[in-house]
Structures are given as structure tokens and as C-alpha cells.
Amino acid sequence: MICIDFKNIREDNYIDVLNEKFRLNRMPYHDILLSFLDQWFGNNDTFIIKTSGSTGGGAKELSFDKQQMIDSANVTLTYFSLKQGDKALLCLPIDYIAGKMMLVRALVGGLKLFVVEPSSDFWDELDESIDFAAVVPLQLENADPNKISYIKSILIGGAPINDRLKDQLDHSQVRFYESFGMSESLSHFAMKNLSNGEECFKLLGGVEANASKEGQLSVKVPWISSSWLKTDDRVVFKDIDKFEWLGRFSDIINTGGVKVSPFDCEKRLTLPLRTFFGEDRSFYMTSLPEPSLGQKVVLIIEGEKKTGLREVITQHLEKYEAPKNIIFIEKFKYSSSGKILKAQTK
């Protein structure tokens, strides 16, 4: 782990400072970090950032200008009351938006940024109290609670939080927040304070949002554009600035003219499957082509097969929701944020 005090980083010294920091502990991300700062302090005000492609449609590149990134960073700095000299942790890949935005927050806010190799077991390196960190759920699942307690506020994003992790967070003194956003919005535009028991995401200052009759979310993110951005998210608004996430429209299964929500079904199956298997198993519901129905519901489960599962499922799903096939796969493929790469697993 290295510490970079961005209060003292300037255009005329950043190369020397970074080279000295990495002189005895050169890490794979050194060149990526240096390349980003070359752009930041150079004449190029346009940044090309790639997405992971984990939500379908494949990886793509998005273009943002420097001021958009600064404005987005300021929203987060304000929300978490971060000030110059506060300590932040960068434990996410710098190649993608989440990691790059941690760098931008440090640059804009003059933060002390502690940088570790992004992995799920970086916690052993943590020996310093930290004011703010952004992580993915996978990095928290097997973390030492004592190490987690080094951090005052933790922002969780990149993938949904499962019930087991939520239970784990309930017994911690750390302040946990779940973010809601997408690559196109330059990180989050809504937040859920898990430590306060919040069930809904609350829009950040200046963000406008609404939902169609079908529940499709559209947002206007002021640091990106004055235009409305239609998302693939299915939501229900509980207040003018608060909504509950109900999954993605592209995941909806149309089987024989009846629409099935994998998100709703998975939610009802989580506890019964945990009880049935005696452990948490990753699983998801999807569809496969079927001549008479158009699509058929399929349940895909990670790990070894176990008989008797169908009886459990029928107790918790409607007849039209019940999977026609149950498929066991030895090991799922995951993105760096912990999302199941469904297109590569199907």
C-alpha cells in the first residue's frame, strides 16, 4: 500500500512524486495511474473510459470531459463531507470508471489517497484508519471485520448486495452506503444509507428522475447533461426523490405471453435455497428459446447438483414462474466487481 497526498500533487511534480512512491514498490497499476495523470494535467480535456460490459451488450467506451468528472467528484465529496487532507482508499481497478473517479475525487478534494492492488483480499495491507472507501460486494464478503472497522464510511457499488452480506453489515459500526448509477452517469446519482436502515435509493442533489407507467427509470444528471437519459432499470418511486430498484427490463422473461421478473423470483428464492443447500449458492434466473412459449424460464445454480430442489421451488413461485429447467454449473464466471457474467455462463 502506498499513500499519495493529492493536496501536494501538481502539474510540475506529479511524475517525480509517483516515481518516488513506486521506486521500492512498483505495482502493475503504476503505469495506468501515471497515464491518467498525464491526461489530467495535459491539454487533453476528453477522457475515454471503458465499461466492463457485465450488464450485457458487451464492453464499450464512453467519452467524458474533465469538467463533468470534476462536477461528479464534487457531488460525492459534498455528500460524504470529505475535506482536504482526509484519507481515502483506492482498491478498485483504475481501468474502469469506479477506480478513475476515486482518483478524480482525490485530485479535486486534495485527499490523501491510499492505493492498494485491487483484489478481494487487499485487507491484509490495511493498517491505517481511513475516512472513505469505495468497494464492490465481493471485497466485503470474506473480509476481516476488524480490518473493515478501520474505515469510517464505505460506499458499496458495482453489483447487488446479497442478504448474507446485508446481515453482516448490520453488525458493524462502520457507516455503509449503497450506490446507484451507471457508467453513463459517471458513477452514482442516487444513494442508500444502509446503516440507517434505508430501503430506498435517494437521488443526489440536482438529479431529476421519473418512471414510465411500466416502471422504466429515466434520469437527468446535471453534471452530465440537461437531457433525459432512459435507463434499463425497473423501479417504483416511494417519494419524489426516493425509489426502490426492481431489476432490469432486459432481464424480463416473456413466456407464453406472461411476463416473469427474474429479480422478483430470485428475491423469493434466496432464503429457501440457502436453507436447502445449507450454504449460500450463487444462482440466477434467465430464459432459453422455446418453440411453443417463445421463452422458457431457466434456473442456473453454481455448484454440485442436489435432488429434491424442484419441490422447494414450487412452494415459493407461481406455476408460470417455475423454471422449466434447472441447470447446475460447477463455477460461474464473475466480473471484477463480483457480478455474474451471465452471457459467458448461460
Short mmCIF file of the C-alpha atoms (twelve columns), coordinates in Angstrom:
data_MODEL
# 
_entry.id   MODEL 
# 
loop_
_atom_site.group_PDB 
_atom_site.id 
_atom_site.type_symbol 
_atom_site.label_atom_id 
_atom_site.label_alt_id 
_atom_site.label_comp_id 
_atom_site.label_asym_id 
_atom_site.label_seq_id 
_atom_site.Cartn_x 
_atom_site.Cartn_y 
_atom_site.Cartn_z 
_atom_site.pdbx_PDB_model_num 
ATOM 1   C CA . MET A 1   0.000   0.000   0.000   1 
ATOM 2   C CA . ILE A 2   1.264   3.459   -0.870  1 
ATOM 3   C CA . CYS A 3   -0.064  6.880   0.115   1 
ATOM 4   C CA . ILE A 4   -0.284  9.806   -2.303  1 
ATOM 5   C CA . ASP A 5   -1.111  13.198  -0.795  1 
ATOM 6   C CA . PHE A 6   -3.032  14.857  -3.614  1 
ATOM 7   C CA . LYS A 7   -3.025  18.167  -1.785  1 
ATOM 8   C CA . ASN A 8   0.620   18.417  -2.873  1 
ATOM 9   C CA . ILE A 9   0.282   16.938  -6.361  1 
ATOM 10  C CA . ARG A 10  0.767   19.497  -9.137  1 
ATOM 11  C CA . GLU A 11  1.374   19.510  -12.861 1 
ATOM 12  C CA . ASP A 12  5.092   20.185  -12.349 1 
ATOM 13  C CA . ASN A 13  5.783   17.440  -9.773  1 
ATOM 14  C CA . TYR A 14  3.378   14.512  -10.211 1 
ATOM 15  C CA . ILE A 15  5.787   12.389  -12.260 1 
ATOM 16  C CA . ASP A 16  8.613   12.716  -9.717  1 
ATOM 17  C CA . VAL A 17  6.262   12.127  -6.775  1 
ATOM 18  C CA . LEU A 18  4.781   8.953   -8.282  1 
ATOM 19  C CA . ASN A 19  8.113   7.560   -9.406  1 
ATOM 20  C CA . GLU A 20  9.483   8.052   -5.903  1 
ATOM 21  C CA . LYS A 21  6.411   6.458   -4.318  1 
ATOM 22  C CA . PHE A 22  6.707   3.400   -6.532  1 
ATOM 23  C CA . ARG A 23  10.525  3.226   -6.506  1 
ATOM 24  C CA . LEU A 24  10.677  0.473   -3.900  1 
ATOM 25  C CA . ASN A 25  7.231   -0.964  -4.507  1 
ATOM 26  C CA . ARG A 26  6.418   -0.795  -8.204  1 
ATOM 27  C CA . MET A 27  2.935   -2.163  -8.835  1 
ATOM 28  C CA . PRO A 28  1.171   -3.198  -12.069 1 
ATOM 29  C CA . TYR A 29  -1.156  -0.204  -11.936 1 
ATOM 30  C CA . HIS A 30  1.711   2.318   -11.731 1 
ATOM 31  C CA . ASP A 31  1.690   2.918   -15.498 1 
ATOM 32  C CA . ILE A 32  -2.123  3.221   -15.637 1 
ATOM 33  C CA . LEU A 33  -2.092  5.750   -12.798 1 
ATOM 34  C CA . LEU A 34  0.685   7.765   -14.415 1 
ATOM 35  C CA . SER A 35  -1.060  7.677   -17.795 1 
ATOM 36  C CA . PHE A 36  -4.271  9.036   -16.264 1 
ATOM 37  C CA . LEU A 37  -2.412  11.881  -14.550 1 
ATOM 38  C CA . ASP A 38  -0.619  12.655  -17.831 1 
ATOM 39  C CA . GLN A 39  -4.050  13.208  -19.348 1 
ATOM 40  C CA . TRP A 40  -5.375  15.120  -16.351 1 
ATOM 41  C CA . PHE A 41  -2.518  17.620  -16.277 1 
ATOM 42  C CA . GLY A 42  -2.099  17.683  -20.072 1 
ATOM 43  C CA . ASN A 43  -4.002  19.562  -22.745 1 
ATOM 44  C CA . ASN A 44  -6.465  16.746  -23.438 1 
ATOM 45  C CA . ASP A 45  -9.783  17.542  -21.742 1 
ATOM 46  C CA . THR A 46  -11.599 14.481  -23.106 1 
ATOM 47  C CA . PHE A 47  -11.347 11.147  -21.326 1 
ATOM 48  C CA . ILE A 48  -12.241 7.803   -22.895 1 
ATOM 49  C CA . ILE A 49  -13.377 5.324   -20.252 1 
ATOM 50  C CA . LYS A 50  -14.263 1.702   -20.870 1 
ATOM 51  C CA . THR A 51  -17.112 -0.205  -19.260 1 
ATOM 52  C CA . SER A 52  -16.901 -3.777  -18.019 1 
ATOM 53  C CA . GLY A 53  -19.798 -4.989  -20.181 1 
ATOM 54  C CA . SER A 54  -21.085 -7.075  -17.261 1 
ATOM 55  C CA . THR A 55  -24.719 -5.966  -17.678 1 
ATOM 56  C CA . GLY A 56  -24.972 -7.167  -21.251 1 
ATOM 57  C CA . GLY A 57  -24.266 -5.684  -24.637 1 
ATOM 58  C CA . GLY A 58  -20.511 -6.123  -24.257 1 
ATOM 59  C CA . ALA A 59  -17.840 -3.690  -23.131 1 
ATOM 60  C CA . LYS A 60  -17.889 -0.225  -24.689 1 
ATOM 61  C CA . GLU A 61  -16.056 3.060   -24.489 1 
ATOM 62  C CA . LEU A 62  -17.619 6.279   -23.206 1 
ATOM 63  C CA . SER A 63  -16.353 9.823   -23.576 1 
ATOM 64  C CA . PHE A 64  -16.430 12.445  -20.805 1 
ATOM 65  C CA . ASP A 65  -14.875 15.845  -20.450 1 
ATOM 66  C CA . LYS A 66  -12.785 16.945  -17.496 1 
ATOM 67  C CA . GLN A 67  -15.391 19.315  -16.068 1 
ATOM 68  C CA . GLN A 68  -18.016 16.551  -15.986 1 
ATOM 69  C CA . MET A 69  -15.633 14.417  -13.929 1 
ATOM 70  C CA . ILE A 70  -14.861 17.320  -11.588 1 
ATOM 71  C CA . ASP A 71  -18.560 18.066  -11.059 1 
ATOM 72  C CA . SER A 72  -19.315 14.394  -10.345 1 
ATOM 73  C CA . ALA A 73  -16.432 14.239  -7.867  1 
ATOM 74  C CA . ASN A 74  -17.682 17.333  -6.040  1 
ATOM 75  C CA . VAL A 75  -21.120 15.758  -5.569  1 
ATOM 76  C CA . THR A 76  -19.547 12.776  -3.784  1 
ATOM 77  C CA . LEU A 77  -17.146 14.920  -1.760  1 
ATOM 78  C CA . THR A 78  -20.085 17.020  -0.547  1 
ATOM 79  C CA . TYR A 79  -22.309 14.028  0.242   1 
ATOM 80  C CA . PHE A 80  -19.639 12.410  2.431   1 
ATOM 81  C CA . SER A 81  -18.384 15.735  3.856   1 
ATOM 82  C CA . LEU A 82  -14.850 14.963  2.689   1 
ATOM 83  C CA . LYS A 83  -12.332 17.775  3.052   1 
ATOM 84  C CA . GLN A 84  -8.718  18.407  2.142   1 
ATOM 85  C CA . GLY A 85  -6.361  16.040  3.951   1 
ATOM 86  C CA . ASP A 86  -8.993  13.359  4.600   1 
ATOM 87  C CA . LYS A 87  -7.882  9.806   3.845   1 
ATOM 88  C CA . ALA A 88  -9.444  7.743   1.068   1 
ATOM 89  C CA . LEU A 89  -8.735  4.213   -0.129  1 
ATOM 90  C CA . LEU A 90  -8.391  3.181   -3.774  1 
ATOM 91  C CA . CYS A 91  -8.891  -0.593  -4.030  1 
ATOM 92  C CA . LEU A 92  -10.715 -0.735  -7.392  1 
ATOM 93  C CA . PRO A 93  -9.215  -1.142  -10.881 1 
ATOM 94  C CA . ILE A 94  -8.121  2.193   -12.317 1 
ATOM 95  C CA . ASP A 95  -9.032  0.949   -15.802 1 
ATOM 96  C CA . TYR A 96  -12.741 1.473   -15.118 1 
ATOM 97  C CA . ILE A 97  -14.956 4.356   -14.048 1 
ATOM 98  C CA . ALA A 98  -15.212 3.494   -10.332 1 
ATOM 99  C CA . GLY A 99  -11.433 3.479   -9.887  1 
ATOM 100 C CA . LYS A 100 -10.837 6.539   -12.052 1 
ATOM 101 C CA . MET A 101 -13.454 8.534   -10.141 1 
ATOM 102 C CA . MET A 102 -11.699 7.755   -6.845  1 
ATOM 103 C CA . LEU A 103 -8.593  9.334   -8.377  1 
ATOM 104 C CA . VAL A 104 -10.574 12.370  -9.505  1 
ATOM 105 C CA . ARG A 105 -12.117 12.801  -6.042  1 
ATOM 106 C CA . ALA A 106 -8.619  12.768  -4.543  1 
ATOM 107 C CA . LEU A 107 -7.389  15.316  -7.107  1 
ATOM 108 C CA . VAL A 108 -10.376 17.643  -6.687  1 
ATOM 109 C CA . GLY A 109 -10.641 17.304  -2.912  1 
ATOM 110 C CA . GLY A 110 -6.938  17.271  -2.047  1 
ATOM 111 C CA . LEU A 111 -7.321  13.904  -0.316  1 
ATOM 112 C CA . LYS A 112 -4.643  11.546  0.908   1 
ATOM 113 C CA . LEU A 113 -5.171  8.509   -1.282  1 
ATOM 114 C CA . PHE A 114 -4.026  5.100   -0.100  1 
ATOM 115 C CA . VAL A 115 -3.595  2.809   -3.107  1 
ATOM 116 C CA . VAL A 116 -3.598  -0.993  -2.947  1 
ATOM 117 C CA . GLU A 117 -3.613  -3.690  -5.598  1 
ATOM 118 C CA . PRO A 118 -7.304  -4.236  -6.457  1 
ATOM 119 C CA . SER A 119 -8.355  -7.673  -5.234  1 
ATOM 120 C CA . SER A 120 -10.754 -9.315  -2.800  1 
ATOM 121 C CA . ASP A 121 -8.038  -9.836  -0.189  1 
ATOM 122 C CA . PHE A 122 -6.352  -6.431  -0.011  1 
ATOM 123 C CA . TRP A 123 -7.426  -6.080  3.624   1 
ATOM 124 C CA . ASP A 124 -4.179  -7.546  4.972   1 
ATOM 125 C CA . GLU A 125 -2.391  -4.427  3.713   1 
ATOM 126 C CA . LEU A 126 -4.696  -2.066  5.573   1 
ATOM 127 C CA . ASP A 127 -3.018  -0.726  8.704   1 
ATOM 128 C CA . GLU A 128 -4.255  2.868   8.600   1 
ATOM 129 C CA . SER A 129 -7.543  4.495   9.597   1 
ATOM 130 C CA . ILE A 130 -9.426  5.631   6.500   1 
ATOM 131 C CA . ASP A 131 -12.214 8.199   6.133   1 
ATOM 132 C CA . PHE A 132 -13.743 6.919   2.898   1 
ATOM 133 C CA . ALA A 133 -13.523 3.892   0.608   1 
ATOM 134 C CA . ALA A 134 -15.475 2.554   -2.358  1 
ATOM 135 C CA . VAL A 135 -15.667 -1.232  -2.737  1 
ATOM 136 C CA . VAL A 136 -17.618 -3.937  -4.544  1 
ATOM 137 C CA . PRO A 137 -19.621 -6.511  -2.517  1 
ATOM 138 C CA . LEU A 138 -17.147 -9.294  -3.316  1 
ATOM 139 C CA . GLN A 139 -14.415 -7.405  -1.440  1 
ATOM 140 C CA . LEU A 140 -16.532 -7.292  1.721   1 
ATOM 141 C CA . GLU A 141 -17.911 -10.822 1.787   1 
ATOM 142 C CA . ASN A 142 -14.884 -12.544 3.325   1 
ATOM 143 C CA . ALA A 143 -13.204 -9.527  4.874   1 
ATOM 144 C CA . ASP A 144 -11.967 -9.462  8.459   1 
ATOM 145 C CA . PRO A 145 -14.471 -7.326  10.459  1 
ATOM 146 C CA . ASN A 146 -11.567 -5.851  12.417  1 
ATOM 147 C CA . LYS A 147 -9.990  -4.575  9.204   1 
ATOM 148 C CA . ILE A 148 -13.310 -3.208  7.940   1 
ATOM 149 C CA . SER A 149 -13.571 -1.190  11.149  1 
ATOM 150 C CA . TYR A 150 -10.507 0.835   10.066  1 
ATOM 151 C CA . ILE A 151 -12.778 2.660   7.585   1 
ATOM 152 C CA . LYS A 152 -15.350 5.249   8.693   1 
ATOM 153 C CA . SER A 153 -17.569 5.257   5.591   1 
ATOM 154 C CA . ILE A 154 -17.768 2.579   2.905   1 
ATOM 155 C CA . LEU A 155 -19.558 3.040   -0.404  1 
ATOM 156 C CA . ILE A 156 -20.658 -0.255  -1.978  1 
ATOM 157 C CA . GLY A 157 -21.403 -0.472  -5.685  1 
ATOM 158 C CA . GLY A 158 -20.843 -2.369  -8.891  1 
ATOM 159 C CA . ALA A 159 -23.130 -5.305  -8.065  1 
ATOM 160 C CA . PRO A 160 -26.228 -6.052  -5.933  1 
ATOM 161 C CA . ILE A 161 -25.728 -6.756  -2.222  1 
ATOM 162 C CA . ASN A 162 -26.983 -10.190 -1.188  1 
ATOM 163 C CA . ASP A 163 -28.901 -10.858 2.033   1 
ATOM 164 C CA . ARG A 164 -25.987 -12.583 3.752   1 
ATOM 165 C CA . LEU A 165 -23.778 -9.534  3.275   1 
ATOM 166 C CA . LYS A 166 -26.554 -7.229  4.472   1 
ATOM 167 C CA . ASP A 167 -26.798 -9.253  7.681   1 
ATOM 168 C CA . GLN A 168 -23.047 -8.978  8.105   1 
ATOM 169 C CA . LEU A 169 -23.118 -5.181  7.667   1 
ATOM 170 C CA . ASP A 170 -25.882 -4.805  10.257  1 
ATOM 171 C CA . HIS A 171 -23.461 -5.839  12.996  1 
ATOM 172 C CA . SER A 172 -20.754 -3.325  12.116  1 
ATOM 173 C CA . GLN A 173 -20.100 0.164   13.480  1 
ATOM 174 C CA . VAL A 174 -18.914 1.341   10.064  1 
ATOM 175 C CA . ARG A 175 -21.257 3.557   8.011   1 
ATOM 176 C CA . PHE A 176 -22.245 1.692   4.850   1 
ATOM 177 C CA . TYR A 177 -23.851 3.182   1.764   1 
ATOM 178 C CA . GLU A 178 -25.099 1.500   -1.404  1 
ATOM 179 C CA . SER A 179 -24.692 3.482   -4.608  1 
ATOM 180 C CA . PHE A 180 -26.937 3.544   -7.647  1 
ATOM 181 C CA . GLY A 181 -25.688 4.702   -11.001 1 
ATOM 182 C CA . MET A 182 -24.223 3.585   -14.284 1 
ATOM 183 C CA . SER A 183 -21.219 4.224   -16.447 1 
ATOM 184 C CA . GLU A 184 -23.128 6.812   -18.498 1 
ATOM 185 C CA . SER A 185 -23.764 8.911   -15.370 1 
ATOM 186 C CA . LEU A 186 -20.103 8.900   -14.300 1 
ATOM 187 C CA . SER A 187 -20.647 6.825   -11.178 1 
ATOM 188 C CA . HIS A 188 -23.623 7.203   -8.813  1 
ATOM 189 C CA . PHE A 189 -26.587 9.568   -8.930  1 
ATOM 190 C CA . ALA A 190 -28.535 8.056   -6.003  1 
ATOM 191 C CA . MET A 191 -27.570 6.669   -2.610  1 
ATOM 192 C CA . LYS A 192 -28.968 4.375   0.065   1 
ATOM 193 C CA . ASN A 193 -27.751 4.746   3.653   1 
ATOM 194 C CA . LEU A 194 -27.665 1.115   4.791   1 
ATOM 195 C CA . SER A 195 -26.536 1.981   8.308   1 
ATOM 196 C CA . ASN A 196 -29.743 3.967   8.804   1 
ATOM 197 C CA . GLY A 197 -31.817 1.056   7.565   1 
ATOM 198 C CA . GLU A 198 -32.906 2.831   4.397   1 
ATOM 199 C CA . GLU A 199 -34.771 0.623   1.908   1 
ATOM 200 C CA . CYS A 200 -34.867 3.094   -0.990  1 
ATOM 201 C CA . PHE A 201 -32.310 4.957   -3.046  1 
ATOM 202 C CA . LYS A 202 -32.402 8.728   -2.643  1 
ATOM 203 C CA . LEU A 203 -31.462 10.998  -5.543  1 
ATOM 204 C CA . LEU A 204 -28.398 13.168  -5.033  1 
ATOM 205 C CA . GLY A 205 -28.717 16.934  -5.169  1 
ATOM 206 C CA . GLY A 206 -29.800 18.320  -8.525  1 
ATOM 207 C CA . VAL A 207 -30.694 14.953  -10.055 1 
ATOM 208 C CA . GLU A 208 -34.197 14.583  -11.525 1 
ATOM 209 C CA . ALA A 209 -35.855 11.250  -12.220 1 
ATOM 210 C CA . ASN A 210 -39.166 9.695   -13.155 1 
ATOM 211 C CA . ALA A 211 -40.604 6.358   -14.183 1 
ATOM 212 C CA . SER A 212 -42.897 5.356   -17.022 1 
ATOM 213 C CA . LYS A 213 -46.174 3.503   -16.385 1 
ATOM 214 C CA . GLU A 214 -44.197 0.284   -16.779 1 
ATOM 215 C CA . GLY A 215 -41.659 1.489   -14.215 1 
ATOM 216 C CA . GLN A 216 -38.757 2.287   -16.547 1 
ATOM 217 C CA . LEU A 217 -36.417 4.808   -14.934 1 
ATOM 218 C CA . SER A 218 -35.300 7.989   -16.704 1 
ATOM 219 C CA . VAL A 219 -32.853 10.435  -15.141 1 
ATOM 220 C CA . LYS A 220 -31.464 13.881  -15.746 1 
ATOM 221 C CA . VAL A 221 -27.963 14.054  -14.266 1 
ATOM 222 C CA . PRO A 222 -26.844 17.719  -14.144 1 
ATOM 223 C CA . TRP A 223 -23.097 17.034  -14.237 1 
ATOM 224 C CA . ILE A 224 -23.549 15.039  -17.442 1 
ATOM 225 C CA . SER A 225 -26.265 16.741  -19.492 1 
ATOM 226 C CA . SER A 226 -29.531 18.648  -19.383 1 
ATOM 227 C CA . SER A 227 -31.117 15.852  -21.426 1 
ATOM 228 C CA . TRP A 228 -33.063 12.910  -20.039 1 
ATOM 229 C CA . LEU A 229 -31.328 9.531   -20.053 1 
ATOM 230 C CA . LYS A 230 -33.555 6.459   -20.278 1 
ATOM 231 C CA . THR A 231 -32.151 3.509   -18.338 1 
ATOM 232 C CA . ASP A 232 -32.796 -0.230  -18.417 1 
ATOM 233 C CA . ASP A 233 -33.816 -0.147  -14.762 1 
ATOM 234 C CA . ARG A 234 -37.249 -1.062  -13.414 1 
ATOM 235 C CA . VAL A 235 -38.172 0.969   -10.333 1 
ATOM 236 C CA . VAL A 236 -41.067 2.114   -8.196  1 
ATOM 237 C CA . PHE A 237 -40.971 5.612   -6.681  1 
ATOM 238 C CA . LYS A 238 -41.853 5.842   -2.992  1 
ATOM 239 C CA . ASP A 239 -41.438 9.628   -2.911  1 
ATOM 240 C CA . ILE A 240 -40.456 12.306  -5.401  1 
ATOM 241 C CA . ASP A 241 -36.762 11.620  -4.798  1 
ATOM 242 C CA . LYS A 242 -36.817 8.029   -3.475  1 
ATOM 243 C CA . PHE A 243 -37.186 4.784   -5.399  1 
ATOM 244 C CA . GLU A 244 -36.902 1.042   -4.983  1 
ATOM 245 C CA . TRP A 245 -34.991 -0.920  -7.615  1 
ATOM 246 C CA . LEU A 246 -36.868 -3.909  -9.090  1 
ATOM 247 C CA . GLY A 247 -34.355 -5.227  -11.611 1 
ATOM 248 C CA . ARG A 248 -33.680 -4.659  -15.302 1 
ATOM 249 C CA . PHE A 249 -36.170 -4.583  -18.142 1 
ATOM 250 C CA . SER A 250 -33.820 -6.527  -20.385 1 
ATOM 251 C CA . ASP A 251 -33.993 -9.419  -17.898 1 
ATOM 252 C CA . ILE A 252 -37.793 -9.738  -18.073 1 
ATOM 253 C CA . ILE A 253 -38.857 -13.119 -19.478 1 
ATOM 254 C CA . ASN A 254 -41.892 -13.338 -21.770 1 
ATOM 255 C CA . THR A 255 -43.072 -16.924 -21.529 1 
ATOM 256 C CA . GLY A 256 -46.302 -17.736 -23.358 1 
ATOM 257 C CA . GLY A 257 -47.341 -14.078 -23.204 1 
ATOM 258 C CA . VAL A 258 -46.800 -13.858 -19.432 1 
ATOM 259 C CA . LYS A 259 -44.016 -11.614 -18.132 1 
ATOM 260 C CA . VAL A 260 -41.785 -13.050 -15.405 1 
ATOM 261 C CA . SER A 261 -39.391 -10.891 -13.393 1 
ATOM 262 C CA . PRO A 262 -36.188 -12.802 -12.519 1 
ATOM 263 C CA . PHE A 263 -35.437 -10.185 -9.856  1 
ATOM 264 C CA . ASP A 264 -38.712 -10.859 -8.016  1 
ATOM 265 C CA . CYS A 265 -38.288 -14.633 -8.281  1 
ATOM 266 C CA . GLU A 266 -34.667 -14.596 -7.151  1 
ATOM 267 C CA . LYS A 267 -35.627 -12.492 -4.143  1 
ATOM 268 C CA . ARG A 268 -38.204 -15.074 -3.058  1 
ATOM 269 C CA . LEU A 269 -35.830 -17.989 -3.631  1 
ATOM 270 C CA . THR A 270 -32.752 -16.650 -1.823  1 
ATOM 271 C CA . LEU A 271 -33.636 -17.834 1.699   1 
ATOM 272 C CA . PRO A 272 -35.250 -21.159 0.653   1 
ATOM 273 C CA . LEU A 273 -32.206 -22.073 -1.466  1 
ATOM 274 C CA . ARG A 274 -29.842 -21.134 1.342   1 
ATOM 275 C CA . THR A 275 -31.801 -23.429 3.679   1 
ATOM 276 C CA . PHE A 276 -31.984 -26.233 1.103   1 
ATOM 277 C CA . PHE A 277 -28.266 -26.249 0.284   1 
ATOM 278 C CA . GLY A 278 -27.093 -25.366 3.790   1 
ATOM 279 C CA . GLU A 279 -24.968 -22.582 2.325   1 
ATOM 280 C CA . ASP A 280 -25.175 -19.553 0.063   1 
ATOM 281 C CA . ARG A 281 -25.106 -20.581 -3.589  1 
ATOM 282 C CA . SER A 282 -24.871 -18.093 -6.448  1 
ATOM 283 C CA . PHE A 283 -27.808 -18.506 -8.805  1 
ATOM 284 C CA . TYR A 284 -29.871 -16.601 -11.311 1 
ATOM 285 C CA . MET A 285 -32.976 -16.984 -13.432 1 
ATOM 286 C CA . THR A 286 -32.848 -16.470 -17.160 1 
ATOM 287 C CA . SER A 287 -34.523 -17.748 -20.314 1 
ATOM 288 C CA . LEU A 288 -33.882 -20.026 -23.253 1 
ATOM 289 C CA . PRO A 289 -35.783 -20.184 -26.544 1 
ATOM 290 C CA . GLU A 290 -38.803 -22.492 -26.554 1 
ATOM 291 C CA . PRO A 291 -40.936 -23.111 -29.687 1 
ATOM 292 C CA . SER A 292 -44.388 -23.024 -28.106 1 
ATOM 293 C CA . LEU A 293 -43.782 -20.427 -25.351 1 
ATOM 294 C CA . GLY A 294 -41.274 -18.186 -27.110 1 
ATOM 295 C CA . GLN A 295 -39.097 -18.244 -23.991 1 
ATOM 296 C CA . LYS A 296 -38.906 -20.689 -21.113 1 
ATOM 297 C CA . VAL A 297 -37.767 -19.887 -17.578 1 
ATOM 298 C CA . VAL A 298 -34.465 -21.473 -16.575 1 
ATOM 299 C CA . LEU A 299 -32.761 -21.537 -13.167 1 
ATOM 300 C CA . ILE A 300 -28.950 -21.726 -13.198 1 
ATOM 301 C CA . ILE A 301 -27.138 -22.614 -9.963  1 
ATOM 302 C CA . GLU A 302 -23.452 -22.673 -9.131  1 
ATOM 303 C CA . GLY A 303 -22.101 -25.867 -7.575  1 
ATOM 304 C CA . GLU A 304 -22.977 -29.537 -7.341  1 
ATOM 305 C CA . LYS A 305 -26.417 -30.907 -8.142  1 
ATOM 306 C CA . LYS A 306 -28.748 -31.871 -5.305  1 
ATOM 307 C CA . THR A 307 -32.041 -33.698 -5.739  1 
ATOM 308 C CA . GLY A 308 -35.332 -32.508 -4.284  1 
ATOM 309 C CA . LEU A 309 -34.881 -28.867 -5.282  1 
ATOM 310 C CA . ARG A 310 -37.928 -28.583 -7.549  1 
ATOM 311 C CA . GLU A 311 -40.298 -29.285 -4.640  1 
ATOM 312 C CA . VAL A 312 -38.774 -26.381 -2.738  1 
ATOM 313 C CA . ILE A 313 -39.058 -24.014 -5.702  1 
ATOM 314 C CA . THR A 314 -42.748 -24.743 -6.370  1 
ATOM 315 C CA . GLN A 315 -43.562 -23.725 -2.793  1 
ATOM 316 C CA . HIS A 316 -42.286 -20.202 -3.409  1 
ATOM 317 C CA . LEU A 317 -43.024 -19.444 -7.074  1 
ATOM 318 C CA . GLU A 318 -46.207 -19.287 -9.087  1 
ATOM 319 C CA . LYS A 319 -46.713 -22.045 -11.640 1 
ATOM 320 C CA . TYR A 320 -45.877 -19.766 -14.578 1 
ATOM 321 C CA . GLU A 321 -42.699 -18.560 -12.793 1 
ATOM 322 C CA . ALA A 322 -41.331 -22.034 -12.030 1 
ATOM 323 C CA . PRO A 323 -38.287 -22.922 -14.147 1 
ATOM 324 C CA . LYS A 324 -38.734 -25.498 -16.884 1 
ATOM 325 C CA . ASN A 325 -35.082 -26.453 -16.481 1 
ATOM 326 C CA . ILE A 326 -32.671 -26.338 -13.547 1 
ATOM 327 C CA . ILE A 327 -29.049 -26.258 -14.647 1 
ATOM 328 C CA . PHE A 328 -26.059 -26.733 -12.346 1 
ATOM 329 C CA . ILE A 329 -22.707 -25.243 -13.348 1 
ATOM 330 C CA . GLU A 330 -19.546 -26.041 -11.425 1 
ATOM 331 C CA . LYS A 331 -18.197 -22.483 -11.392 1 
ATOM 332 C CA . PHE A 332 -19.657 -19.209 -12.624 1 
ATOM 333 C CA . LYS A 333 -17.575 -16.525 -14.284 1 
ATOM 334 C CA . TYR A 334 -17.546 -13.179 -12.488 1 
ATOM 335 C CA . SER A 335 -16.601 -9.610  -13.362 1 
ATOM 336 C CA . SER A 336 -14.060 -7.702  -11.278 1 
ATOM 337 C CA . SER A 337 -16.976 -6.130  -9.379  1 
ATOM 338 C CA . GLY A 338 -18.424 -9.529  -8.473  1 
ATOM 339 C CA . LYS A 339 -21.281 -9.597  -10.996 1 
ATOM 340 C CA . ILE A 340 -22.059 -12.940 -12.595 1 
ATOM 341 C CA . LEU A 341 -21.074 -12.786 -16.258 1 
ATOM 342 C CA . LYS A 342 -24.326 -14.331 -17.415 1 
ATOM 343 C CA . ALA A 343 -23.581 -14.148 -21.131 1 
ATOM 344 C CA . GLN A 344 -20.480 -16.292 -20.562 1 
ATOM 345 C CA . THR A 345 -22.234 -18.663 -18.166 1 
ATOM 346 C CA . LYS A 346 -25.516 -19.304 -19.969 1 
# 
